[in-house]
């Protein structure tokens, strides 16, 4: 493949690239050509980082109402309840669509 230089990217860089591709609307070939990436590497990382892929961090689903929210906001209430210790560990994973996941950790 002409014009592609080998470079090593970490997981964070691949997550960012996959997110940009998801919102861009380009084909994998076009995106990889523009970014100087190997399409095979792109596809491998997309599979590796896909939700539910082997080795992906386990996620617990939070049940929500089946009725669609008019404004797109889902009220979950107070996480941990009133008896939870203020300094306790909290992990929150939000799948935003398009391959983008928000991971928040406290504690």
Short mmCIF file of N, CA and C in Angstrom, two decimals:
data_model
loop_
_atom_site.label_atom_id
_atom_site.label_comp_id
_atom_site.label_asym_id
_atom_site.label_seq_id
_atom_site.Cartn_x
_atom_site.Cartn_y
_atom_site.Cartn_z
N UNK A 1 0.84 -1.18 0.00
CA UNK A 1 0.00 0.00 0.00
C UNK A 1 0.88 1.24 0.00
N UNK A 2 0.71 2.01 -0.98
CA UNK A 2 1.53 3.19 -1.14
C UNK A 2 1.05 4.32 -0.24
N UNK A 3 1.98 5.02 0.38
CA UNK A 3 1.64 6.20 1.17
C UNK A 3 1.30 5.92 2.62
N UNK A 4 1.31 4.66 3.05
CA UNK A 4 0.98 4.36 4.44
C UNK A 4 2.28 4.09 5.19
N UNK A 5 2.53 4.90 6.22
CA UNK A 5 3.70 4.71 7.06
C UNK A 5 3.28 3.90 8.27
N UNK A 6 4.16 3.02 8.72
CA UNK A 6 3.86 2.23 9.91
C UNK A 6 4.01 3.11 11.14
N UNK A 7 3.01 3.07 11.98
CA UNK A 7 3.08 3.76 13.26
C UNK A 7 2.26 2.97 14.25
N UNK A 8 2.67 3.00 15.49
CA UNK A 8 1.98 2.25 16.53
C UNK A 8 1.07 3.22 17.28
N UNK A 9 -0.17 2.83 17.36
CA UNK A 9 -1.15 3.64 18.07
C UNK A 9 -1.68 2.84 19.25
N UNK A 10 -1.93 3.50 20.35
CA UNK A 10 -2.49 2.85 21.53
C UNK A 10 -4.01 2.75 21.43
N UNK A 11 -4.58 2.11 22.42
CA UNK A 11 -6.02 1.90 22.46
C UNK A 11 -6.79 3.22 22.42
N UNK A 12 -6.32 4.20 23.17
CA UNK A 12 -7.00 5.50 23.20
C UNK A 12 -7.03 6.18 21.84
N UNK A 13 -5.91 6.11 21.12
CA UNK A 13 -5.85 6.71 19.79
C UNK A 13 -6.79 5.99 18.83
N UNK A 14 -6.86 4.66 18.93
CA UNK A 14 -7.77 3.91 18.06
C UNK A 14 -9.23 4.22 18.40
N UNK A 15 -9.54 4.37 19.68
CA UNK A 15 -10.92 4.73 20.06
C UNK A 15 -11.30 6.08 19.44
N UNK A 16 -10.38 7.02 19.48
CA UNK A 16 -10.63 8.35 18.90
C UNK A 16 -10.82 8.25 17.39
N UNK A 17 -9.96 7.47 16.72
CA UNK A 17 -10.09 7.30 15.27
C UNK A 17 -11.41 6.63 14.91
N UNK A 18 -11.79 5.60 15.65
CA UNK A 18 -13.05 4.90 15.36
C UNK A 18 -14.24 5.83 15.57
N UNK A 19 -14.17 6.68 16.59
CA UNK A 19 -15.26 7.63 16.84
C UNK A 19 -15.35 8.65 15.70
N UNK A 20 -14.19 9.15 15.24
CA UNK A 20 -14.20 10.10 14.13
C UNK A 20 -14.74 9.47 12.86
N UNK A 21 -14.39 8.21 12.62
CA UNK A 21 -14.90 7.52 11.43
C UNK A 21 -16.41 7.35 11.52
N UNK A 22 -16.91 7.03 12.72
CA UNK A 22 -18.34 6.79 12.90
C UNK A 22 -19.18 8.02 12.58
N UNK A 23 -18.66 9.20 12.86
CA UNK A 23 -19.45 10.42 12.59
C UNK A 23 -19.16 11.01 11.23
N UNK A 24 -18.09 10.52 10.56
CA UNK A 24 -17.67 11.12 9.30
C UNK A 24 -18.44 10.69 8.08
N UNK A 25 -18.95 9.47 8.05
CA UNK A 25 -19.71 9.01 6.90
C UNK A 25 -18.88 8.50 5.73
N UNK A 26 -17.56 8.43 5.89
CA UNK A 26 -16.69 7.93 4.82
C UNK A 26 -16.63 6.40 4.89
N UNK A 27 -16.23 5.81 3.78
CA UNK A 27 -15.97 4.37 3.79
C UNK A 27 -14.68 4.13 4.57
N UNK A 28 -14.47 2.89 4.99
CA UNK A 28 -13.25 2.54 5.71
C UNK A 28 -12.04 2.85 4.83
N UNK A 29 -12.12 2.49 3.56
CA UNK A 29 -10.98 2.72 2.65
C UNK A 29 -10.65 4.20 2.53
N UNK A 30 -11.66 5.04 2.34
CA UNK A 30 -11.43 6.48 2.22
C UNK A 30 -10.83 7.05 3.50
N UNK A 31 -11.43 6.68 4.64
CA UNK A 31 -10.96 7.19 5.93
C UNK A 31 -9.50 6.79 6.17
N UNK A 32 -9.20 5.51 5.94
CA UNK A 32 -7.84 5.02 6.18
C UNK A 32 -6.83 5.68 5.25
N UNK A 33 -7.21 5.90 4.02
CA UNK A 33 -6.31 6.56 3.08
C UNK A 33 -6.00 7.98 3.56
N UNK A 34 -7.05 8.69 3.99
CA UNK A 34 -6.87 10.07 4.45
C UNK A 34 -6.02 10.13 5.73
N UNK A 35 -6.23 9.16 6.63
CA UNK A 35 -5.53 9.16 7.92
C UNK A 35 -4.19 8.45 7.88
N UNK A 36 -3.87 7.80 6.75
CA UNK A 36 -2.61 7.07 6.65
C UNK A 36 -2.61 5.79 7.45
N UNK A 37 -3.75 5.09 7.48
CA UNK A 37 -3.90 3.86 8.24
C UNK A 37 -4.06 2.66 7.32
N UNK A 38 -3.75 1.51 7.82
CA UNK A 38 -4.01 0.27 7.11
C UNK A 38 -5.47 -0.12 7.34
N UNK A 39 -6.24 -0.37 6.30
CA UNK A 39 -7.64 -0.80 6.49
C UNK A 39 -7.74 -2.09 7.30
N UNK A 40 -6.78 -2.99 7.15
CA UNK A 40 -6.81 -4.23 7.94
C UNK A 40 -6.64 -3.95 9.43
N UNK A 41 -5.70 -3.06 9.76
CA UNK A 41 -5.51 -2.68 11.17
C UNK A 41 -6.76 -1.99 11.71
N UNK A 42 -7.36 -1.13 10.90
CA UNK A 42 -8.58 -0.44 11.31
C UNK A 42 -9.67 -1.45 11.66
N UNK A 43 -9.89 -2.41 10.78
CA UNK A 43 -10.95 -3.41 11.01
C UNK A 43 -10.64 -4.27 12.24
N UNK A 44 -9.37 -4.64 12.41
CA UNK A 44 -9.00 -5.43 13.58
C UNK A 44 -9.28 -4.67 14.87
N UNK A 45 -8.90 -3.40 14.94
CA UNK A 45 -9.14 -2.59 16.14
C UNK A 45 -10.63 -2.35 16.34
N UNK A 46 -11.38 -2.17 15.27
CA UNK A 46 -12.82 -1.97 15.40
C UNK A 46 -13.46 -3.21 16.04
N UNK A 47 -13.03 -4.39 15.61
CA UNK A 47 -13.54 -5.63 16.21
C UNK A 47 -13.10 -5.76 17.66
N UNK A 48 -11.84 -5.45 17.93
CA UNK A 48 -11.29 -5.60 19.28
C UNK A 48 -11.98 -4.68 20.28
N UNK A 49 -12.33 -3.48 19.85
CA UNK A 49 -12.92 -2.50 20.78
C UNK A 49 -14.43 -2.46 20.74
N UNK A 50 -15.04 -3.32 19.95
CA UNK A 50 -16.51 -3.34 19.86
C UNK A 50 -17.11 -3.76 21.20
N UNK A 51 -18.24 -3.17 21.57
CA UNK A 51 -18.92 -3.59 22.81
C UNK A 51 -19.21 -5.08 22.74
N UNK A 52 -18.92 -5.78 23.83
CA UNK A 52 -19.17 -7.21 23.89
C UNK A 52 -18.06 -8.06 23.31
N UNK A 53 -16.99 -7.44 22.79
CA UNK A 53 -15.88 -8.20 22.23
C UNK A 53 -15.12 -8.89 23.35
N UNK A 54 -14.47 -9.99 23.02
CA UNK A 54 -13.66 -10.71 23.99
C UNK A 54 -12.61 -9.76 24.54
N UNK A 55 -12.47 -9.70 25.83
CA UNK A 55 -11.47 -8.82 26.43
C UNK A 55 -12.00 -7.42 26.74
N UNK A 56 -13.22 -7.11 26.27
CA UNK A 56 -13.80 -5.81 26.58
C UNK A 56 -14.19 -5.79 28.05
N UNK A 57 -14.16 -4.62 28.63
CA UNK A 57 -14.52 -4.50 30.05
C UNK A 57 -15.96 -4.92 30.26
N UNK A 58 -16.24 -5.69 31.32
CA UNK A 58 -17.62 -6.10 31.57
C UNK A 58 -18.49 -4.90 31.92
N UNK A 59 -19.70 -4.94 31.47
CA UNK A 59 -20.61 -3.82 31.71
C UNK A 59 -21.90 -4.34 32.32
N UNK A 60 -22.43 -3.57 33.26
CA UNK A 60 -23.72 -3.91 33.83
C UNK A 60 -24.75 -2.98 33.24
N UNK A 61 -25.85 -3.54 32.78
CA UNK A 61 -26.91 -2.74 32.19
C UNK A 61 -27.77 -2.13 33.29
N UNK A 62 -28.17 -0.90 33.10
CA UNK A 62 -29.10 -0.23 34.01
C UNK A 62 -30.45 -0.22 33.33
N UNK A 63 -31.46 -0.86 33.92
CA UNK A 63 -32.76 -0.88 33.26
C UNK A 63 -33.36 0.52 33.20
N UNK A 64 -33.93 0.84 32.06
CA UNK A 64 -34.59 2.13 31.88
C UNK A 64 -35.98 1.87 31.35
N UNK A 65 -36.82 2.84 31.45
CA UNK A 65 -38.18 2.73 30.96
C UNK A 65 -38.17 2.49 29.46
N UNK A 66 -39.11 1.69 28.97
CA UNK A 66 -39.17 1.43 27.54
C UNK A 66 -39.81 2.60 26.79
N UNK A 67 -40.43 3.51 27.50
CA UNK A 67 -41.03 4.68 26.85
C UNK A 67 -39.91 5.65 26.47
N UNK A 68 -39.89 6.12 25.21
CA UNK A 68 -38.84 7.05 24.80
C UNK A 68 -38.96 8.39 25.52
N UNK A 69 -37.84 8.93 25.91
CA UNK A 69 -37.82 10.24 26.56
C UNK A 69 -37.92 11.32 25.49
N UNK A 70 -38.75 12.31 25.74
CA UNK A 70 -38.97 13.37 24.75
C UNK A 70 -37.70 14.18 24.51
N UNK A 71 -36.91 14.40 25.56
CA UNK A 71 -35.72 15.23 25.42
C UNK A 71 -34.43 14.41 25.34
N UNK A 72 -34.52 13.09 25.41
CA UNK A 72 -33.34 12.26 25.34
C UNK A 72 -32.62 12.11 26.66
N UNK A 73 -33.22 12.53 27.76
CA UNK A 73 -32.60 12.43 29.08
C UNK A 73 -33.30 11.35 29.88
N UNK A 74 -32.53 10.49 30.52
CA UNK A 74 -33.10 9.42 31.34
C UNK A 74 -32.73 9.69 32.78
N UNK A 75 -33.72 9.87 33.64
CA UNK A 75 -33.48 10.11 35.06
C UNK A 75 -33.20 8.77 35.74
N UNK A 76 -32.02 8.64 36.34
CA UNK A 76 -31.64 7.41 37.02
C UNK A 76 -31.76 7.52 38.53
N UNK A 77 -32.05 8.70 39.03
CA UNK A 77 -32.12 8.88 40.46
C UNK A 77 -30.73 9.04 41.04
N UNK A 78 -30.62 8.90 42.35
CA UNK A 78 -29.34 9.03 43.03
C UNK A 78 -28.63 7.69 42.96
N UNK A 79 -27.43 7.67 42.40
CA UNK A 79 -26.66 6.44 42.30
C UNK A 79 -26.18 6.00 43.67
N UNK A 80 -26.45 4.77 44.03
CA UNK A 80 -25.98 4.24 45.31
C UNK A 80 -26.94 4.48 46.44
N UNK A 81 -27.93 5.33 46.26
CA UNK A 81 -28.90 5.58 47.32
C UNK A 81 -28.34 6.46 48.42
N UNK A 82 -29.16 6.74 49.40
CA UNK A 82 -28.79 7.66 50.48
C UNK A 82 -27.80 7.03 51.45
N UNK A 83 -27.73 5.68 51.50
CA UNK A 83 -26.86 5.03 52.47
C UNK A 83 -25.46 4.73 51.92
N UNK A 84 -25.21 5.03 50.66
CA UNK A 84 -23.90 4.75 50.07
C UNK A 84 -22.85 5.69 50.65
N UNK A 85 -21.64 5.18 50.94
CA UNK A 85 -20.59 6.06 51.46
C UNK A 85 -20.17 7.09 50.42
N UNK A 86 -19.92 8.30 50.87
CA UNK A 86 -19.58 9.39 49.95
C UNK A 86 -18.26 9.13 49.22
N UNK A 87 -17.33 8.40 49.84
CA UNK A 87 -16.02 8.18 49.22
C UNK A 87 -15.95 6.86 48.47
N UNK A 88 -17.08 6.16 48.28
CA UNK A 88 -17.08 4.86 47.60
C UNK A 88 -16.72 4.97 46.13
N UNK A 89 -16.28 3.84 45.59
CA UNK A 89 -15.90 3.80 44.17
C UNK A 89 -17.16 3.73 43.31
N UNK A 90 -17.13 4.47 42.22
CA UNK A 90 -18.25 4.49 41.29
C UNK A 90 -17.69 4.41 39.88
N UNK A 91 -18.20 3.47 39.09
CA UNK A 91 -17.83 3.37 37.67
C UNK A 91 -19.11 3.47 36.87
N UNK A 92 -19.06 4.30 35.84
CA UNK A 92 -20.22 4.51 34.99
C UNK A 92 -19.77 4.41 33.54
N UNK A 93 -20.42 3.53 32.78
CA UNK A 93 -20.13 3.35 31.35
C UNK A 93 -21.37 3.77 30.58
N UNK A 94 -21.23 4.71 29.67
CA UNK A 94 -22.34 5.14 28.82
C UNK A 94 -21.96 4.90 27.37
N UNK A 95 -22.75 4.10 26.68
CA UNK A 95 -22.53 3.90 25.25
C UNK A 95 -23.35 4.94 24.52
N UNK A 96 -22.65 5.85 23.84
CA UNK A 96 -23.28 7.00 23.22
C UNK A 96 -23.67 6.76 21.77
N UNK A 97 -23.34 5.61 21.24
CA UNK A 97 -23.63 5.31 19.84
C UNK A 97 -22.44 5.66 18.97
N UNK A 98 -22.43 5.09 17.79
CA UNK A 98 -21.35 5.37 16.86
C UNK A 98 -20.00 4.88 17.35
N UNK A 99 -20.00 3.89 18.24
CA UNK A 99 -18.74 3.36 18.75
C UNK A 99 -18.11 4.19 19.86
N UNK A 100 -18.82 5.18 20.36
CA UNK A 100 -18.28 6.07 21.40
C UNK A 100 -18.81 5.62 22.75
N UNK A 101 -17.89 5.40 23.70
CA UNK A 101 -18.27 5.02 25.07
C UNK A 101 -17.65 6.02 26.03
N UNK A 102 -18.47 6.51 26.95
CA UNK A 102 -17.99 7.41 28.00
C UNK A 102 -17.80 6.58 29.26
N UNK A 103 -16.61 6.61 29.85
CA UNK A 103 -16.29 5.83 31.04
C UNK A 103 -15.88 6.80 32.13
N UNK A 104 -16.68 6.88 33.20
CA UNK A 104 -16.39 7.76 34.32
C UNK A 104 -16.07 6.91 35.55
N UNK A 105 -15.02 7.27 36.27
CA UNK A 105 -14.63 6.53 37.48
C UNK A 105 -14.41 7.53 38.59
N UNK A 106 -14.98 7.23 39.76
CA UNK A 106 -14.76 8.05 40.96
C UNK A 106 -14.32 7.11 42.08
N UNK A 107 -13.29 7.52 42.78
CA UNK A 107 -12.85 6.73 43.92
C UNK A 107 -11.75 5.76 43.63
#
